[in-house]
Coordinates of C-alpha atoms in Angstrom, one line a residue:
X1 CA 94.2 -24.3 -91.0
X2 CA 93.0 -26.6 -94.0
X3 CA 97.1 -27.7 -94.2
X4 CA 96.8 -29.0 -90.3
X5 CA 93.0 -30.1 -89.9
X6 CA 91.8 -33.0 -92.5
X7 CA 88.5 -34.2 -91.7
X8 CA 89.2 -37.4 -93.6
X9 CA 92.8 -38.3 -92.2
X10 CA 93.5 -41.4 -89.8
X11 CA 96.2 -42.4 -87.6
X12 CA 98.1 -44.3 -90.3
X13 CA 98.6 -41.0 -92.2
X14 CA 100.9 -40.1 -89.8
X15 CA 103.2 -43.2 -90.0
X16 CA 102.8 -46.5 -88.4
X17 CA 100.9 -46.5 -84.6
X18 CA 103.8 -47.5 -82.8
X19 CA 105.6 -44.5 -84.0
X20 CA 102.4 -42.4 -84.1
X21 CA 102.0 -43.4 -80.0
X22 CA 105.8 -43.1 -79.3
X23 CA 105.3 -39.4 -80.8
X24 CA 102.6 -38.5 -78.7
X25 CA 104.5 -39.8 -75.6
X26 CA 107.5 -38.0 -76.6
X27 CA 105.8 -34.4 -77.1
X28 CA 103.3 -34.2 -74.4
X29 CA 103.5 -31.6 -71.7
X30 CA 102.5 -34.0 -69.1
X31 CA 104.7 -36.0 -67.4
X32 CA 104.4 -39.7 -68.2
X33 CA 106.3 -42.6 -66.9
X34 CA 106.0 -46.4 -66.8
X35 CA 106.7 -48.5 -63.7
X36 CA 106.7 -52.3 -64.0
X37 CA 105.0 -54.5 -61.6
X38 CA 108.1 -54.5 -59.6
X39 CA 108.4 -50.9 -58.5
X40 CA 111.3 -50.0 -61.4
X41 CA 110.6 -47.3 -63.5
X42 CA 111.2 -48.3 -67.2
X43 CA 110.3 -45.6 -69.2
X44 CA 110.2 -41.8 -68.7
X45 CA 109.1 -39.1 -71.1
X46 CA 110.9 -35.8 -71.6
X47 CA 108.4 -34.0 -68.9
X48 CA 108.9 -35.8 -67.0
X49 CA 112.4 -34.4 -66.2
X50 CA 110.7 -31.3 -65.0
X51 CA 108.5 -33.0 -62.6
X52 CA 111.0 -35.7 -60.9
X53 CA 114.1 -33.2 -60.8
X54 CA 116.2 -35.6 -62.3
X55 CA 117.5 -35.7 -65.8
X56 CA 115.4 -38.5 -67.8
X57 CA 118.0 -41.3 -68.0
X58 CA 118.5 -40.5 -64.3
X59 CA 114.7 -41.6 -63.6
X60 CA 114.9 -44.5 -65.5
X61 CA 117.6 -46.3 -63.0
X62 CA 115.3 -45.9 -60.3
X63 CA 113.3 -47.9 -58.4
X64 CA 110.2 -47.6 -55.9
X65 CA 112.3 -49.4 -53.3
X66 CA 115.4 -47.1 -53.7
X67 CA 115.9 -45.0 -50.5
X68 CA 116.7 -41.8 -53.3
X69 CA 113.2 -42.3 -54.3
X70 CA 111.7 -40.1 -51.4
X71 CA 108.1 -40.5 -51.8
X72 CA 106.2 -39.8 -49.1
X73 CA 102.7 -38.5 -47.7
X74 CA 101.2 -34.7 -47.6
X75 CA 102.5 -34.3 -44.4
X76 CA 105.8 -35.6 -44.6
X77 CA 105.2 -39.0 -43.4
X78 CA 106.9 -41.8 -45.7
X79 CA 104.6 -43.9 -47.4
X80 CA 103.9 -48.0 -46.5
X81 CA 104.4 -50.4 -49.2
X82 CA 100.6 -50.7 -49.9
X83 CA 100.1 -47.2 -50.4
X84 CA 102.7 -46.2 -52.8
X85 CA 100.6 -45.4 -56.4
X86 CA 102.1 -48.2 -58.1
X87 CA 101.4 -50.8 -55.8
X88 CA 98.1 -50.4 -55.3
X89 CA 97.5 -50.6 -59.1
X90 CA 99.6 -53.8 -59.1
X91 CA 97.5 -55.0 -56.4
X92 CA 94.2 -54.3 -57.2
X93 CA 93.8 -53.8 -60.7
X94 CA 92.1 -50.9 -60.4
X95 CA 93.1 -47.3 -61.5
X96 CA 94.7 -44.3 -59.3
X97 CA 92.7 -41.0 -59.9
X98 CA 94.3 -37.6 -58.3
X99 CA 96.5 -39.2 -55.8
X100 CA 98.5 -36.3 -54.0
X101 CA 101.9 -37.4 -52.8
X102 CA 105.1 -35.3 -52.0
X103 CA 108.4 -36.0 -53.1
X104 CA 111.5 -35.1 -52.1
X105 CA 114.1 -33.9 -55.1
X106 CA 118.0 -34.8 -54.6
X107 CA 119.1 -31.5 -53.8
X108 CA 116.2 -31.8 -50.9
X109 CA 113.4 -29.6 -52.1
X110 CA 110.0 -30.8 -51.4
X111 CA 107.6 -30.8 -54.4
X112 CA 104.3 -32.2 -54.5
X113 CA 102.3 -34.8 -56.8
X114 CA 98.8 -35.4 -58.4
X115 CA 99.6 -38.9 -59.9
X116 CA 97.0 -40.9 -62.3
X117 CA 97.8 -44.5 -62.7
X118 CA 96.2 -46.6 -64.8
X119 CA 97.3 -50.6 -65.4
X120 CA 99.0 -52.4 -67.9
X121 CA 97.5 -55.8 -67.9
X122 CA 100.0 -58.3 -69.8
X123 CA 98.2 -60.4 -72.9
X124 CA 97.4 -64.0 -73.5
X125 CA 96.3 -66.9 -71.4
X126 CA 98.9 -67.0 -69.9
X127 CA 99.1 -63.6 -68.8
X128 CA 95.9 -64.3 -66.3
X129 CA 94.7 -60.8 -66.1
X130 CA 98.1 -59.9 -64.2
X131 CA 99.4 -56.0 -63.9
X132 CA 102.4 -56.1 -66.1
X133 CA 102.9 -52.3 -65.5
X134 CA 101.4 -49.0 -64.5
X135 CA 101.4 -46.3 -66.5
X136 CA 101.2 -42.6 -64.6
X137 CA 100.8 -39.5 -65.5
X138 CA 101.8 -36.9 -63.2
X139 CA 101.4 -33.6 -62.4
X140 CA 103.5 -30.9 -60.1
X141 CA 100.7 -29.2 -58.6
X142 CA 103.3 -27.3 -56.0
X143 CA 103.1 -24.0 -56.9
X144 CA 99.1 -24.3 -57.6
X145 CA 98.7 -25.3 -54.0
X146 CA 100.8 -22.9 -52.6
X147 CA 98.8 -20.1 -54.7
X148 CA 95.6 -21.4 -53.6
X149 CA 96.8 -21.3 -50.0
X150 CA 98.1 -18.0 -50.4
X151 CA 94.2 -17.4 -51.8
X152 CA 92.7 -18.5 -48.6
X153 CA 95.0 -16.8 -46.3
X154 CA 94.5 -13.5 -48.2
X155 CA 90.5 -14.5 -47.9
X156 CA 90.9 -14.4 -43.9
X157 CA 93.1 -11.1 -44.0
X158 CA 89.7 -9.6 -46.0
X159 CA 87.3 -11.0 -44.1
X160 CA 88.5 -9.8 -40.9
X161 CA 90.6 -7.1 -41.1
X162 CA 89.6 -3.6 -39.4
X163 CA 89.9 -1.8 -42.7
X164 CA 87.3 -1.1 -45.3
X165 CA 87.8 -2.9 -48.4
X166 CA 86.6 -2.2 -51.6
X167 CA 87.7 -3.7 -55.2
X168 CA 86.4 -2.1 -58.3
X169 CA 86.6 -3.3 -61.9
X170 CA 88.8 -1.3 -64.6
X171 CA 85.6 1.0 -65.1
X172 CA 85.2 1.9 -61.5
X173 CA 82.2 -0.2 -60.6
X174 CA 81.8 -1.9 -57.0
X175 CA 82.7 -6.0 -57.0
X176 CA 83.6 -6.9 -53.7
X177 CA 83.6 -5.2 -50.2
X178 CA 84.8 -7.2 -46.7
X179 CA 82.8 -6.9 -43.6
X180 CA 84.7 -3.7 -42.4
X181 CA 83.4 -1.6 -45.6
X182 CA 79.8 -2.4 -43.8
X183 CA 80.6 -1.0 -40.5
X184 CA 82.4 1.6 -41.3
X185 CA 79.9 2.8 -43.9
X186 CA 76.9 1.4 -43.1
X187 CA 76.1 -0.4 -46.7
X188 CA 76.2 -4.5 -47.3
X189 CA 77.8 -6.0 -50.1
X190 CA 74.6 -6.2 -52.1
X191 CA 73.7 -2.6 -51.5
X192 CA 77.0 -1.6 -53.4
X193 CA 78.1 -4.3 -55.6
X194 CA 77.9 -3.2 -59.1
X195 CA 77.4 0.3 -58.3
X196 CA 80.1 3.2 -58.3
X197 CA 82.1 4.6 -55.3
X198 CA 80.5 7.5 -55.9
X199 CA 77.8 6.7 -53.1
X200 CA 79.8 7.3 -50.6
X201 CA 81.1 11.1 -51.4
X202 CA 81.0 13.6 -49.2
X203 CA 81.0 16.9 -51.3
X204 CA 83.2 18.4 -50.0
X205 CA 85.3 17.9 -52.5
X206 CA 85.7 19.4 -56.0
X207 CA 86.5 18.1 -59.1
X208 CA 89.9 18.7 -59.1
X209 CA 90.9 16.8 -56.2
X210 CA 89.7 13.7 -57.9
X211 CA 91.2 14.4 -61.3
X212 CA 94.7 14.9 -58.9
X213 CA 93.5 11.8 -57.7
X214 CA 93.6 9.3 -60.4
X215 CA 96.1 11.0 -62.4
X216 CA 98.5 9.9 -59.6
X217 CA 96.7 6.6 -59.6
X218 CA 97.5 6.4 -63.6
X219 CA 101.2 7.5 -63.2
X220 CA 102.4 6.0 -59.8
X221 CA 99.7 2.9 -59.9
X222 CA 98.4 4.6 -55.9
X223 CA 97.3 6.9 -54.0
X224 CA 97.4 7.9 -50.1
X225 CA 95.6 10.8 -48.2
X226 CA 92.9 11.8 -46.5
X227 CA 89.1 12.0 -47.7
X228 CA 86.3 12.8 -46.6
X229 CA 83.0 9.9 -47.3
X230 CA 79.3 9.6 -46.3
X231 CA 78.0 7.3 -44.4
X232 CA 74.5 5.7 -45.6
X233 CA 73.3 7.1 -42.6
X234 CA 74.5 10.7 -44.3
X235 CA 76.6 11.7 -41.6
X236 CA 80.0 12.6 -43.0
X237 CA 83.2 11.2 -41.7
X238 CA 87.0 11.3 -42.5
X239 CA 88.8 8.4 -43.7
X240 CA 92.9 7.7 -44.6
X241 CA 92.2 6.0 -47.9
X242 CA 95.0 3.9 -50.3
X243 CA 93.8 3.2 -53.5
X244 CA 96.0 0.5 -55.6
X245 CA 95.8 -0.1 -59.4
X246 CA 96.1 -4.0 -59.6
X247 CA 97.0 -4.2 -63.6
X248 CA 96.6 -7.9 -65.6
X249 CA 99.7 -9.8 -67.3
X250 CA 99.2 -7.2 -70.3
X251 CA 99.8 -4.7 -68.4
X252 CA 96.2 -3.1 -68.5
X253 CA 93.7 -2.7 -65.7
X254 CA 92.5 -5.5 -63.9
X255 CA 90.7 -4.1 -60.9
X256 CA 91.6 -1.2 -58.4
X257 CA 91.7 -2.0 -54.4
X258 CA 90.7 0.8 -52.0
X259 CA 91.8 0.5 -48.5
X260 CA 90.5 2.7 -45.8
X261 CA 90.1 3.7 -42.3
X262 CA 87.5 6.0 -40.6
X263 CA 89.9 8.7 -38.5
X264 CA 86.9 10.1 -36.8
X265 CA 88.5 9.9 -33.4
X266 CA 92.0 10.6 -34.3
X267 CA 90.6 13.7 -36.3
X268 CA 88.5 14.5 -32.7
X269 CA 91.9 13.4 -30.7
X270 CA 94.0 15.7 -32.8
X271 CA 91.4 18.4 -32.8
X272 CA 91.2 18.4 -28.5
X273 CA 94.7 18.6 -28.4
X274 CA 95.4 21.4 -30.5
X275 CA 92.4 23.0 -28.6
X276 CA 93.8 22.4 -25.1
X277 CA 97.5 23.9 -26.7
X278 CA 96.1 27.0 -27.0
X279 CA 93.5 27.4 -24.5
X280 CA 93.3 28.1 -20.8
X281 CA 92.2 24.5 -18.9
X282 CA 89.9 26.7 -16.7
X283 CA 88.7 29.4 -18.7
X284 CA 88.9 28.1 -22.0
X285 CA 89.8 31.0 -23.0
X286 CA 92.6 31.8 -26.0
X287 CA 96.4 31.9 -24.3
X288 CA 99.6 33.3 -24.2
X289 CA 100.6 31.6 -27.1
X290 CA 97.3 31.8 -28.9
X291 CA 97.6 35.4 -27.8
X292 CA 100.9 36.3 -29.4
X293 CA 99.8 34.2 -32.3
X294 CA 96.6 36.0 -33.0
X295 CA 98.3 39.8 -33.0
X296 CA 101.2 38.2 -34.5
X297 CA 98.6 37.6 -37.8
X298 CA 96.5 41.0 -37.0
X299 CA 99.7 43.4 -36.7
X300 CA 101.0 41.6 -40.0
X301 CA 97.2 42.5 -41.4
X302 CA 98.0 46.1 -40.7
X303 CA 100.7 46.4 -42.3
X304 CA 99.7 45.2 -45.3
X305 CA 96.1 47.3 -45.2
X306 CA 97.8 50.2 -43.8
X307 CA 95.0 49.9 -40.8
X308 CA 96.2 49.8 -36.9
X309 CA 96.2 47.6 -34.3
X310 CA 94.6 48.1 -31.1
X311 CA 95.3 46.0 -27.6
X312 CA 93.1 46.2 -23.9
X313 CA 94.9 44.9 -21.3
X314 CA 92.2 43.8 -18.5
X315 CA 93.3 43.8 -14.6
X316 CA 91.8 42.5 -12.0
X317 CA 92.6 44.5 -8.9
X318 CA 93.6 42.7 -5.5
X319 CA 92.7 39.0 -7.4
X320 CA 95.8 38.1 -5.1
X321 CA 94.4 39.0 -1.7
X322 CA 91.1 37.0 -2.8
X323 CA 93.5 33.5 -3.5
X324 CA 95.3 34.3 0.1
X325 CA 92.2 35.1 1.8
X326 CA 89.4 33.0 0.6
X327 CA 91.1 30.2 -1.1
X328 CA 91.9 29.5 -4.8
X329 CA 88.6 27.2 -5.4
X330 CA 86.9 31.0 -5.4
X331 CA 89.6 32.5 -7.2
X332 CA 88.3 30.1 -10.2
X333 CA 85.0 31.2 -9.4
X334 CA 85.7 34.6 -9.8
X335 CA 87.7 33.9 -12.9
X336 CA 85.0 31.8 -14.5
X337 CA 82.8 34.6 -14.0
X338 CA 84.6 37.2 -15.5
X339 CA 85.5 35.2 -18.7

């Protein structure tokens, strides 16, 4: 460092200011360009290139009053005289800080602006404290608004989606819930930030299933299934849970996203139909199919213990002339009664 840091240099070490200024211009990463009091734009550096679109000695032929030079508000409106950048430096004297414009490049894509202007005022008596030019320095802050909007919409989708959301840091520990994560399980944000996802388990799990768990996290980046979770309350629900490794530029772990959904009543949904597929809507009783299903399992259980298999039929004599004679409202009744 001692060959490119000298405490005791000064600018003329590095050749003659005009040249030592012209380098600086030349090499910086923001885009700098000089317009002269009449809107035409006599010097451009080479970033500037990336922010105008236009190759350098293309931006130099242009003018503020040249209909290619599509400058125009946030919202697409074309800017009056008196409120392009440069003209209200010219006019007032006074600097431009963070103006946000949109321009248009030729091929028609839309980019947008943070310009800084500051004036040129020319020298001598003569000169009358007049703006000679404007010098700007601009920034393409397209992308960075478009990010930060993408930000905010993503903030709405976590605020009020019906999932529970949950994001961990690389070593497991609770950063961030949304607003479903409380209803579904009953604890606020500062009842689980910083603490471990392990609050919520249910025990009915073993070890295993969350060491299958995360390895498929570590060699797919997710994992999808069913879980069961405890509520603060304690009572014990079932969730459909995604859990996503989100992983930094270098490729190591950044933070982990859990995504879940209490299943309670499609778990009760799922569990009444199967119940009402193989019971008797009367009786409630097991039938024909549950029937046939259950010796099916119990003759198969035989043969393989050698043991028998034994079947009672049960009849109910003249059950027909009660449904013909006293109707089949005390048919049921008799039926509910003998079950």
């Amino acid at each position: 460092m001692s060959g490119l840091i000298r405490s005791s240099g000064t600018i003329s070490d590095l050749g003659r200011p005009e040249e030592f200024l012209s380098r600086i211009l030349e090499t910086n990463v923001s885009a700098i360009t000089v317009v002269d009091r009449d809107g035409n734009i006599i010097y451009a550096n080479p970033a500037a290139e990336r922010v105008h679109g236009v190759a350098r000695d293309g931006i130099t032929q242009r003018s503020f009053d040249d209909p290619d030079w599509w400058i125009t508000d946030l919202d697409g409106a074309p800017l009056p005289d008196e409120r392009l950048p440069f003209r209200r430096v010219v006019d007032s004297g006074q600097p431009v800080i963070n103006a946000q414009h949109a321009i248009h490049w030729p091929g028609g894509e839309r980019r947008v602006l943070a310009i800084n202007g500051a004036p040129l005022m020319g020298e001598g008596p003569a000169a009358d404290d007049r703006v000679e030019a404007v010098v700007f320095s601009i920034e393409d802050i397209t992308d960075r608004l478009a990010y930060q909007d993408r930000l905010r919409r993503m903030a709405v989708v976590f605020e009020s989606t019906r999932e529970g959301v949950m994001v961990t840091d690389p070593a497991g520990r609770i950063e961030d819930v949304n607003p479903a994560f409380t209803q579904i399980t009953g604890y606020s944000e500062g009842e689980v930030v910083g603490r471990d996802p392990s609050i919520l388990a249910s025990g009915r799990h073993d070890a295993g299933f969350y060491r299958a768990m995360w390895s498929a996290i570590a060699e797919h980046g997710s994992w999808q299934g069913e879980i069961w979770n405890r509520r603060k309350n304690g009572e014990i629900y079932p969730e459909w849970l995604t859990i996503n490794r989100v992983d930094n530029d270098d490729g190591d772990v950044a933070h982990y996203v859990a995504v879940f959904s209490d299943i309670t009543q499609v778990k009760e949904s799922q569990q009444e139909l199967e119940h009402l597929a193989h019971h008797d809507p009367l009786t409630d009783l097991p039938n024909r199919l549950l029937l046939h299903a259950r010796l099916q399992q119990a003759m198969e259980r035989a043969d393989r213990d050698g043991g028998l298999v034994a079947v009672l039929f049960l009849d109910l004599d003249r059950f027909k002339d009660i449904n013909n004679t006293l109707d089949h409202a005390m048919g049921d009744r008799i039926l509910l009664s003998v079950a």
